[in-house]
CSV table of C-alpha atoms in Angstrom, one decimal:
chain,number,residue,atom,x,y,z
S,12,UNK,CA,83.0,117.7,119.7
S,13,UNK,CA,82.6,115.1,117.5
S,14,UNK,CA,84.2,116.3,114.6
S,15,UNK,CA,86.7,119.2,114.2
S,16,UNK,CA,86.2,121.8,111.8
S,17,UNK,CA,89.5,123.4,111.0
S,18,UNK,CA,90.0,126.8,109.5
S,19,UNK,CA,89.8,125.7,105.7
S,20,UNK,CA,85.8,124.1,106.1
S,21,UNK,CA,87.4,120.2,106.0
S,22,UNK,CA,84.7,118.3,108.0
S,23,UNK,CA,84.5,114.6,108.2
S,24,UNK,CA,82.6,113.8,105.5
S,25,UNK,CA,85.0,115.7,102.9
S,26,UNK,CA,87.7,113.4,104.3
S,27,UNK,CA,85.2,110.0,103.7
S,28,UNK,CA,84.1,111.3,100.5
S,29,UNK,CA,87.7,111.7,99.7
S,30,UNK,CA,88.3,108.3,100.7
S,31,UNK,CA,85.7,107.2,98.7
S,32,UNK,CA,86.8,108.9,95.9
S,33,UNK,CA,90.1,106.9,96.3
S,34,UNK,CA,88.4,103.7,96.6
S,35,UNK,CA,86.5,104.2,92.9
S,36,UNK,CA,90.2,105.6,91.6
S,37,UNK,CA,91.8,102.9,92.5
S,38,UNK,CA,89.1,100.5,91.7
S,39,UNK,CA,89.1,101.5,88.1
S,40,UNK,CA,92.9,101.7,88.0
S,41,UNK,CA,92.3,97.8,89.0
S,42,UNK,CA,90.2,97.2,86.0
S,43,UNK,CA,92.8,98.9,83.9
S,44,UNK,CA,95.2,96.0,85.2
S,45,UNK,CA,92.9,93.5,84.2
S,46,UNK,CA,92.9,94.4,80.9
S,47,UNK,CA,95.8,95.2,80.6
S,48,UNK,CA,95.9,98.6,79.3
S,49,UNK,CA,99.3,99.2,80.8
S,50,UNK,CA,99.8,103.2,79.4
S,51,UNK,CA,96.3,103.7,80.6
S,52,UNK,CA,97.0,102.6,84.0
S,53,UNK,CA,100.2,104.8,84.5
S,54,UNK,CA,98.1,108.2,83.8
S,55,UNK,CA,95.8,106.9,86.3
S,56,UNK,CA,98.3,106.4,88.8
S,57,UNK,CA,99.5,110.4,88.5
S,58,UNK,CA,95.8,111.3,89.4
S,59,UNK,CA,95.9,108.4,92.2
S,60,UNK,CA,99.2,110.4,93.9
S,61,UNK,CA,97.4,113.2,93.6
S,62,UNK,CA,94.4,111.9,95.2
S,63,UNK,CA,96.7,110.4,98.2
S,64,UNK,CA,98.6,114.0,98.5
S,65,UNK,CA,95.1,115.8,98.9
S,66,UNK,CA,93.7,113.1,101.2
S,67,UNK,CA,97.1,113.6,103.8
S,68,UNK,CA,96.4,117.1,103.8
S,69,UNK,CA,92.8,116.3,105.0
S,70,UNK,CA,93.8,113.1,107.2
S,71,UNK,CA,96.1,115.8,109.4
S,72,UNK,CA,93.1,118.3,109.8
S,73,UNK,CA,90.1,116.3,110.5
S,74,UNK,CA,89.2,114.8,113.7
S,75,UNK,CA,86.7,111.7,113.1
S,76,UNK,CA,84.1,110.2,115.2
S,77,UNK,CA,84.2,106.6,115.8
S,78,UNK,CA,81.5,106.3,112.9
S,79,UNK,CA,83.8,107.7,110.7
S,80,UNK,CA,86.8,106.0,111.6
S,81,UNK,CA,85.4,103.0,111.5
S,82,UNK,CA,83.7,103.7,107.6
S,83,UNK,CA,87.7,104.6,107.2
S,84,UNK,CA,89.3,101.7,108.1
S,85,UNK,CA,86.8,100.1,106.1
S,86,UNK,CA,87.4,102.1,102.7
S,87,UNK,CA,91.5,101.8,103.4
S,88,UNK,CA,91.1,97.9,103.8
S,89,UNK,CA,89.7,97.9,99.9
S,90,UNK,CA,91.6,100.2,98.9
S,91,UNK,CA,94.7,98.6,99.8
S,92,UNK,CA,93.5,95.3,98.9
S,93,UNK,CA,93.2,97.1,95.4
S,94,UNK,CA,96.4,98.9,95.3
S,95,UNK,CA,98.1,95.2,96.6
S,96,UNK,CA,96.8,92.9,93.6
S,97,UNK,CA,97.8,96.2,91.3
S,98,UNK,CA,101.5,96.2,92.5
S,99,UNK,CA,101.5,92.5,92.3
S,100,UNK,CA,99.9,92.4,88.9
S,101,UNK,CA,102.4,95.2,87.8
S,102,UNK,CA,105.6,93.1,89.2
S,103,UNK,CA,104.7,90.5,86.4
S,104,UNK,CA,104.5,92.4,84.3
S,105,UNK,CA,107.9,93.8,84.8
S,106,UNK,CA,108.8,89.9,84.7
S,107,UNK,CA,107.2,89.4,81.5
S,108,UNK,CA,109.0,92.3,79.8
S,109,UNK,CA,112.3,91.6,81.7
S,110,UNK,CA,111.8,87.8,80.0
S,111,UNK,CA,111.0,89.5,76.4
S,112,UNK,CA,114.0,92.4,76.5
S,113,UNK,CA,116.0,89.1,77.3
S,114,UNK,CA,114.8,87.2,74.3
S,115,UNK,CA,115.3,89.9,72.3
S,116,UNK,CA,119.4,90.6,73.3
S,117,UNK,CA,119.3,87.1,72.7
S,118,UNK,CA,118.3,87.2,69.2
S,119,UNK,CA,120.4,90.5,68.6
S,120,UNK,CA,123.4,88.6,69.5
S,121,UNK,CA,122.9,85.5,67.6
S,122,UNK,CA,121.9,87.6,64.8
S,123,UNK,CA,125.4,89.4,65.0
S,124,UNK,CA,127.3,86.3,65.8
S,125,UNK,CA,126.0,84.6,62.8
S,126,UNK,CA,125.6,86.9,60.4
S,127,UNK,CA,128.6,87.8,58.8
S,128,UNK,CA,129.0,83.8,58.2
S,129,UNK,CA,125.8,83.5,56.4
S,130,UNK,CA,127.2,86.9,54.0
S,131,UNK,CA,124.8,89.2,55.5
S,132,UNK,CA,125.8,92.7,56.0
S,133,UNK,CA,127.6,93.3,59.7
S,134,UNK,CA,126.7,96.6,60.2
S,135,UNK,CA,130.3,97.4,60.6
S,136,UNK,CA,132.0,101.2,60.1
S,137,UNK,CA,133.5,100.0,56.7
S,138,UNK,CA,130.3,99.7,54.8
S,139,UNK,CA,131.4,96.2,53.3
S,140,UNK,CA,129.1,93.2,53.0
S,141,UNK,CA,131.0,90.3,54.3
C-alpha cells in the first residue's frame, strides 16, 4: 500500500499539507526577524511548537510513498534553513541586548560612584542629600 491510513483518517497528504503549513509558519516568523519585531516573533513561535507537536503526532502515523518523502525532505530542508538563520538572527540579538544591559550597569555604577561627589542625592536609607 502506498500510503497507510491509520484509524484517525491521517493520509499522506494531511502530513505534506502539515509540512507545508510549517514551511509558510516559519517563513513568516523569518520575516518577523527581519524586521525586527522581536515580541511579534515570540507569539509566533508558541503557534510554531504547536505546529511541530501536531506534525509528530502525524509523522508517527503516516506511512509515505517515495513521492512524498521526497516533497518532505524537500519542505524540512527550507524549513530548517529558516528556523537556522532565525536562531542565528535571535543569538545577536541576545548579544546586542547582553552589550546594552552591560552599558547600562555601567552607567548605573558610575552614576552611584559619582554621585554623591557631585552633591546629588545617593539614594541612601537616611533621606539626606549629600
Amino acid at each position: 500500500m502506498a500510503a497507510s491510513v491509520n484509524a484517525h483518517g491521517d493520509t499522506q497528504k494531511t502530513l505534506i499539507d502539515a509540512y507545508e503549513a510549517l514551511l509558510v509558519h516559519v517563513a513568516q516568523m523569518h520575516e518577523l526577524v527581519n524586521a525586527e519585531q522581536w515580541e511579534d516573533l515570540i507569539v509566533q513561535r508558541t503557534h510554531y511548537v504547536m505546529l511541530v507537536e501536531r506534525l509528530r503526532g502525524l509523522d508517527s502515523t503516516v506511512l509515505l510513498d517515495d513521492a512524498g518523502r521526497q516533497r518532505k525532505a524537500a519542505l524540512l530542508e527550507d524549513i530548517l534553513e529558516y528556523d537556522a538563520d532565525i536562531r542565528r538572527r535571535l543569538v545577536a540579538r541576545r548579544d546586542e541586548l547582553g552589550k546594552l544591559i552591560g552599558v547600562s550597569q555601567r552607567q548605573r555604577d558610575l552614576h552611584r560612584a559619582y554621585a554623591p561627589q557631585q552633591g546629588i542625592y545617593s539614594g541612601g536609607d537616611d533621606g539626606d542629600i549629600t
